[in-house]
Amino acid sequence: MRRPSSQEPSSLPVRTHRAAGSGRRRPIDYPRRGRKGVRRWLPSWRLLLGGLLLFVGSLCGLFAYAYAQVSIPDENAAARQEANVYYWADGSQMTAVGAVNRQIVPLSQIPASMRSAVVAAENASFYSDPGVSFTGELRAVVNMAKGEDVQGGSTITQQYVKNTYLSQDQTYTRKVKEFFISLKLSRTKSKDLILQGYLNSGWFGRQAYGIQAAAYAYYGIPAKDLDPSQAALLASTLKGAEDYDPSLGAANHARAVARWSWILDREVASGLMTSAERNTYRTFPEPKRESVATSMAGQIGYLVQVADAYITKRTGLADKDLARGGYRIHTTFEKDTVRRLEQAVNDVTAKGLDPKHRSTDRDVQVGAATIRPRDGAVLALYGGSDATRHFTDNADTSGVPAGSVFKPFALAALIDGERRERPIRWSVSSPPPAISDMQSALVTSAHAPFVQLGKSIGWVAIRNTAVDAGLLRGSMAPLEQTFPIGTSTPSAIRTADAYATFANKGRQNDPYSVTGMLRHGKPVGGLQHPHARAAFSAGVAVTIDKVLRSVAFQNGTQAIVPDSASVATGADDLTKSAWFVGYTKDRSTAITLFRNKPGQAQLLPLTGVGGADSLRGNIFPPRIWAHFMGHTGEFELNRTVSPGLVRAVQQR
């Protein structure tokens, strides 16, 4: 039989595929050769498998490339930004100030119940997942394509990445970066650190970023003191405080209660809480109502101003340095003392002033400060009606003449000079004539004896004594005939501090308002309080103290505050201010009242303030002091003039 020629077509099946009309082999038999109809267009199982493997391989390659290309960026500056937190003397938080209300705390200061509530509500598989949810990502992408909300598809790790490393933009690019950064972060950071970061960066509403700020905003306590029920409510707000803050209407309240209950039940289902413990939390933990006032409202803004001024003076930090935030500032301010002083001012002025019907009662300002004599700590101050509306701090302002409350420094200068020549023997019943005259003049606010005193001992001696006691040299008036009767303009803080020197047996302490300061857990230097110094001898201080106690006895203040010393301005003080200073061994308080219009430096007259019987407004400062010290009844100063005062003055 003749063999077929190599040029003849073979009758055997051909396994290699050649393109139709050519002699080349086809790499893929598609459309399928030798098939007809629909079968020609149906791929073979080999083709399907190969295509699937190619697709999966391409995806893996693309995934590997994207994973390699995306790196973990630096944290956003906004995510690191914290508020400056100020604390009362007892350690409780006074306020947080800054563009971002955040206080970063370690996980050790976040209760386990708070962590459990967030994990149960947001991401039950948090401790076992790779940092991402593939089904959640797919759902988020689909929702994004539809223009719907993409929340709910992210793990805690992804939410932390979005808060800390990326923007809040809802774009495909941001979601891809979030996905890969989350994967990498889960391999480089522990779950506890990720959870700590999330709880410190999350938005809880009420201007609060992070759990510490949220705990204060909703319950007025630090995060470490949250109980499981409160924690469940705060975890609810992470879903959207605008919908779950219960104070924002009935609908919000209903949603918050439902989600709070659901979270507690989820904790049980997830093994994070026992059923018995769950049963103890059946009453919804109502948070305090959100205040419409800012963190600087009332007296807080004035307290912060005084603390900041002390910090910048002692540490070298500038205002721009403080503005970086992150400082923990512990102050000397006593919460209850500040509130009592504010209440005393408000009660007395509300009762005695009638600005709606008496024009002279308008534009009345009050400033006050309380100092602890033994060390100069500023315990309280009253700077004005509200730091967010009246910006000038009346407790720390200059330009208000001291009047008769300056006279004890002139008397101290006299006594100090005479002591150097001969010892002064003192008895309450029979004081030395010179002191007796001055004591009577202090009771009646008479000026002539002190004008004469200034001529006798010199104005420089009086000024130096006042400055040694604690008044600032810059607040001293020109040295002229009226200098001894109080033309100088010290602040209430400095006046209270200078009188504290009398109470402290001549040892002077500069006023201070900050006991310590931390940033990122490290102390800031320069805030060590200096030791007291001797302003004048203990004998001079004791003598002045006895004079002022006698004045307090005669004007009536010692009857309401035993063991107190005081002095006040009177109707004969022609300055445009009214003052009262009273002290005990534990606190020295100075109160001033004056009138001025916002933006104007000059003071307005006090004539007619409080009515015809107010002694040009001089009745108000002692009434405020009496109220502040615990006296709730009406208080009037005794203004009886000593019969022999005029003759004694003339004889000098």
Short mmCIF file of C-alpha atoms in Angstrom, two decimals, residues 65-315:
data_model
loop_
_atom_site.label_atom_id
_atom_site.label_comp_id
_atom_site.label_asym_id
_atom_site.label_seq_id
_atom_site.Cartn_x
_atom_site.Cartn_y
_atom_site.Cartn_z
CA TYR A 65 2.05 44.99 44.46
CA ALA A 66 -0.45 47.25 46.24
CA TYR A 67 0.53 45.84 49.65
CA ALA A 68 4.17 46.55 48.91
CA GLN A 69 3.46 50.05 47.61
CA VAL A 70 1.25 51.26 50.50
CA SER A 71 3.20 52.12 53.63
CA ILE A 72 2.02 53.18 57.07
CA PRO A 73 2.16 56.99 57.03
CA ASP A 74 2.89 59.29 59.95
CA GLU A 75 -0.03 60.06 62.21
CA ASN A 76 -2.12 63.09 61.33
CA ALA A 77 -1.25 66.17 63.36
CA ALA A 78 -4.95 66.51 64.20
CA ALA A 79 -5.01 62.98 65.59
CA ARG A 80 -2.18 63.85 67.98
CA GLN A 81 -3.52 67.23 68.99
CA GLU A 82 -4.76 67.42 72.55
CA ALA A 83 -6.37 70.03 74.74
CA ASN A 84 -4.64 71.64 77.67
CA VAL A 85 -6.32 70.26 80.77
CA TYR A 86 -6.57 72.33 83.94
CA TYR A 87 -7.22 70.72 87.31
CA TRP A 88 -8.65 72.08 90.54
CA ALA A 89 -6.56 71.95 93.70
CA ASP A 90 -8.29 68.68 94.68
CA GLY A 91 -7.17 67.00 91.44
CA SER A 92 -10.54 66.99 89.68
CA GLN A 93 -10.73 68.40 86.18
CA MET A 94 -11.55 72.09 85.91
CA THR A 95 -11.63 72.49 82.13
CA ALA A 96 -10.04 71.46 78.86
CA VAL A 97 -8.98 74.19 76.46
CA GLY A 98 -7.88 73.80 72.86
CA ALA A 99 -8.94 73.54 69.24
CA VAL A 100 -9.46 69.80 69.75
CA ASN A 101 -11.01 68.55 72.97
CA ARG A 102 -8.92 65.41 73.37
CA GLN A 103 -6.97 63.97 76.28
CA ILE A 104 -4.95 60.91 75.35
CA VAL A 105 -4.90 58.29 78.09
CA PRO A 106 -3.24 54.85 78.23
CA LEU A 107 -5.33 51.70 78.06
CA SER A 108 -4.65 51.14 81.77
CA GLN A 109 -6.85 54.18 82.49
CA ILE A 110 -9.72 52.88 80.36
CA PRO A 111 -11.86 50.32 82.20
CA ALA A 112 -12.20 46.83 80.75
CA SER A 113 -15.96 47.36 80.55
CA MET A 114 -15.43 50.26 78.12
CA ARG A 115 -13.21 48.13 75.93
CA SER A 116 -15.71 45.27 76.01
CA ALA A 117 -18.61 47.54 75.09
CA VAL A 118 -16.80 48.95 72.06
CA VAL A 119 -15.59 45.55 70.84
CA ALA A 120 -19.05 44.00 71.25
CA ALA A 121 -20.74 46.88 69.45
CA GLU A 122 -18.22 47.66 66.72
CA ASN A 123 -16.18 44.54 65.94
CA ALA A 124 -16.77 41.32 67.88
CA SER A 125 -13.95 39.53 66.02
CA PHE A 126 -11.47 42.33 66.73
CA TYR A 127 -8.95 40.24 68.66
CA SER A 128 -8.89 37.46 66.02
CA ASP A 129 -9.40 39.19 62.66
CA PRO A 130 -6.53 40.37 60.40
CA GLY A 131 -7.54 43.98 60.82
CA VAL A 132 -9.98 44.09 57.91
CA SER A 133 -13.34 42.62 57.02
CA PHE A 134 -13.45 41.43 53.40
CA THR A 135 -17.25 41.13 53.36
CA GLY A 136 -17.56 44.47 55.04
CA GLU A 137 -15.25 46.06 52.48
CA LEU A 138 -17.27 44.63 49.61
CA ARG A 139 -20.45 45.93 51.16
CA ALA A 140 -18.89 49.36 51.71
CA VAL A 141 -17.72 49.56 48.09
CA VAL A 142 -21.19 48.63 46.82
CA ASN A 143 -22.80 51.21 49.11
CA MET A 144 -20.30 53.82 47.98
CA ALA A 145 -21.16 53.10 44.35
CA LYS A 146 -24.82 53.62 45.21
CA GLY A 147 -23.99 56.89 46.98
CA GLU A 148 -25.10 55.45 50.32
CA ASP A 149 -23.47 55.53 53.76
CA VAL A 150 -20.30 53.44 53.87
CA GLN A 151 -20.13 53.19 57.64
CA GLY A 152 -20.56 49.84 59.31
CA GLY A 153 -18.26 47.92 57.00
CA SER A 154 -15.05 48.78 58.80
CA THR A 155 -13.29 47.01 61.63
CA ILE A 156 -12.01 48.85 64.70
CA THR A 157 -8.55 48.74 63.11
CA GLN A 158 -9.82 50.36 59.94
CA GLN A 159 -11.68 53.06 61.85
CA TYR A 160 -8.52 53.75 63.85
CA VAL A 161 -6.52 54.01 60.61
CA LYS A 162 -9.05 56.43 59.14
CA ASN A 163 -9.02 58.58 62.29
CA THR A 164 -5.27 58.58 62.75
CA TYR A 165 -3.54 58.23 59.38
CA LEU A 166 -5.97 59.26 56.66
CA SER A 167 -8.61 61.84 55.84
CA GLN A 168 -12.33 61.36 56.38
CA ASP A 169 -13.05 61.53 52.62
CA GLN A 170 -15.31 58.77 51.33
CA THR A 171 -13.40 57.89 48.16
CA TYR A 172 -12.25 54.62 46.58
CA THR A 173 -8.61 55.66 46.90
CA ARG A 174 -8.95 56.35 50.61
CA LYS A 175 -10.76 53.05 51.17
CA VAL A 176 -8.00 51.12 49.35
CA LYS A 177 -5.29 52.80 51.42
CA GLU A 178 -7.28 52.19 54.59
CA PHE A 179 -7.56 48.49 53.72
CA PHE A 180 -3.85 47.90 53.17
CA ILE A 181 -2.66 50.09 56.03
CA SER A 182 -4.99 48.19 58.33
CA LEU A 183 -3.51 44.88 57.23
CA LYS A 184 0.01 46.12 57.83
CA LEU A 185 -0.85 47.76 61.13
CA SER A 186 -2.31 44.52 62.48
CA ARG A 187 1.05 42.86 61.82
CA THR A 188 3.11 45.61 63.48
CA LYS A 189 0.94 46.79 66.38
CA SER A 190 -0.72 44.86 69.16
CA LYS A 191 -4.50 44.77 69.31
CA ASP A 192 -4.44 46.55 72.67
CA LEU A 193 -2.47 49.47 71.23
CA ILE A 194 -4.85 49.68 68.27
CA LEU A 195 -7.86 49.69 70.60
CA GLN A 196 -6.18 52.31 72.79
CA GLY A 197 -5.60 54.48 69.72
CA TYR A 198 -9.17 54.06 68.54
CA LEU A 199 -10.65 54.98 71.91
CA ASN A 200 -8.43 58.07 72.06
CA SER A 201 -9.29 59.21 68.54
CA GLY A 202 -13.00 58.41 68.21
CA TRP A 203 -15.66 61.13 67.98
CA PHE A 204 -18.24 60.84 70.77
CA GLY A 205 -20.15 64.08 70.17
CA ARG A 206 -20.37 67.04 72.54
CA GLN A 207 -17.10 68.35 71.07
CA ALA A 208 -15.31 65.36 72.62
CA TYR A 209 -12.61 63.42 70.82
CA GLY A 210 -11.50 60.35 72.71
CA ILE A 211 -12.90 58.51 75.69
CA GLN A 212 -11.43 60.76 78.39
CA ALA A 213 -13.02 63.91 76.98
CA ALA A 214 -16.26 61.98 76.39
CA ALA A 215 -16.42 60.71 79.97
CA TYR A 216 -16.16 64.28 81.23
CA ALA A 217 -18.59 65.61 78.61
CA TYR A 218 -21.33 63.08 79.41
CA TYR A 219 -20.78 62.20 83.07
CA GLY A 220 -18.27 64.69 84.48
CA ILE A 221 -15.83 61.96 85.51
CA PRO A 222 -12.55 60.56 84.15
CA ALA A 223 -12.74 57.51 81.91
CA LYS A 224 -11.28 55.23 84.57
CA ASP A 225 -14.39 55.79 86.73
CA LEU A 226 -16.95 54.75 84.10
CA ASP A 227 -19.13 51.81 85.06
CA PRO A 228 -20.24 49.18 82.47
CA SER A 229 -23.63 50.85 81.99
CA GLN A 230 -22.12 54.26 81.28
CA ALA A 231 -19.55 52.62 79.03
CA ALA A 232 -22.31 51.04 76.94
CA LEU A 233 -23.95 54.43 76.42
CA LEU A 234 -20.67 56.01 75.31
CA ALA A 235 -20.06 53.09 72.96
CA SER A 236 -23.49 53.83 71.46
CA THR A 237 -22.47 57.37 70.53
CA LEU A 238 -19.62 56.06 68.35
CA LYS A 239 -22.27 55.00 65.84
CA GLY A 240 -23.20 58.68 65.47
CA ALA A 241 -23.60 61.06 68.38
CA GLU A 242 -26.01 63.19 66.38
CA ASP A 243 -28.42 60.23 66.50
CA TYR A 244 -27.52 58.62 69.84
CA ASP A 245 -26.80 61.46 72.29
CA PRO A 246 -29.92 61.06 74.48
CA SER A 247 -30.02 64.74 75.36
CA LEU A 248 -30.82 65.75 71.77
CA GLY A 249 -34.55 65.06 71.80
CA ALA A 250 -37.00 62.24 72.41
CA ALA A 251 -36.14 60.32 69.23
CA ASN A 252 -32.46 60.35 70.10
CA HIS A 253 -33.22 59.24 73.63
CA ALA A 254 -35.25 56.27 72.39
CA ARG A 255 -32.49 55.24 69.97
CA ALA A 256 -29.84 55.61 72.66
CA VAL A 257 -31.77 53.45 75.13
CA ALA A 258 -32.31 50.74 72.52
CA ARG A 259 -28.68 50.65 71.44
CA TRP A 260 -27.41 50.82 75.03
CA SER A 261 -29.50 47.77 75.90
CA TRP A 262 -28.42 45.97 72.70
CA ILE A 263 -24.74 46.56 73.47
CA LEU A 264 -25.06 45.12 76.96
CA ASP A 265 -26.81 42.07 75.50
CA ARG A 266 -24.09 41.77 72.84
CA GLU A 267 -21.45 41.74 75.57
CA VAL A 268 -23.21 38.77 77.14
CA ALA A 269 -23.51 36.99 73.78
CA SER A 270 -19.83 37.62 73.08
CA GLY A 271 -18.76 36.25 76.46
CA LEU A 272 -17.57 39.68 77.66
CA MET A 273 -20.15 39.99 80.44
CA THR A 274 -22.06 37.50 82.53
CA SER A 275 -25.84 37.37 82.53
CA ALA A 276 -25.85 38.10 86.26
CA GLU A 277 -23.83 41.28 85.74
CA ARG A 278 -26.06 42.28 82.84
CA ASN A 279 -29.09 42.06 85.09
CA THR A 280 -27.62 44.68 87.41
CA TYR A 281 -27.73 47.27 84.62
CA ARG A 282 -31.38 47.69 83.79
CA THR A 283 -31.68 51.43 84.46
CA PHE A 284 -30.53 53.70 81.66
CA PRO A 285 -27.54 55.82 82.82
CA GLU A 286 -28.83 59.29 82.00
CA PRO A 287 -25.88 61.56 81.22
CA LYS A 288 -25.80 65.16 82.39
CA ARG A 289 -27.41 67.58 79.97
CA GLU A 290 -25.05 69.17 77.51
CA SER A 291 -24.18 72.68 78.60
CA VAL A 292 -24.51 75.43 76.03
CA ALA A 293 -21.71 77.35 77.76
CA THR A 294 -18.14 77.02 76.57
CA SER A 295 -15.35 75.56 78.65
CA MET A 296 -14.21 79.12 79.45
CA ALA A 297 -17.56 80.42 80.70
CA GLY A 298 -18.19 81.93 84.13
CA GLN A 299 -15.05 82.25 86.23
CA ILE A 300 -13.17 79.47 84.40
CA GLY A 301 -11.77 81.76 81.73
CA TYR A 302 -10.35 84.14 84.33
CA LEU A 303 -8.76 81.26 86.24
CA VAL A 304 -7.16 79.96 83.04
CA GLN A 305 -5.85 83.45 82.21
CA VAL A 306 -4.19 83.77 85.62
CA ALA A 307 -2.70 80.26 85.41
CA ASP A 308 -1.39 80.82 81.88
CA ALA A 309 0.17 84.16 82.85
CA TYR A 310 1.93 82.49 85.76
CA ILE A 311 3.19 79.67 83.52
CA THR A 312 4.59 81.96 80.83
CA LYS A 313 6.30 84.10 83.45
CA ARG A 314 7.91 81.22 85.33
CA THR A 315 8.70 78.63 82.64
#
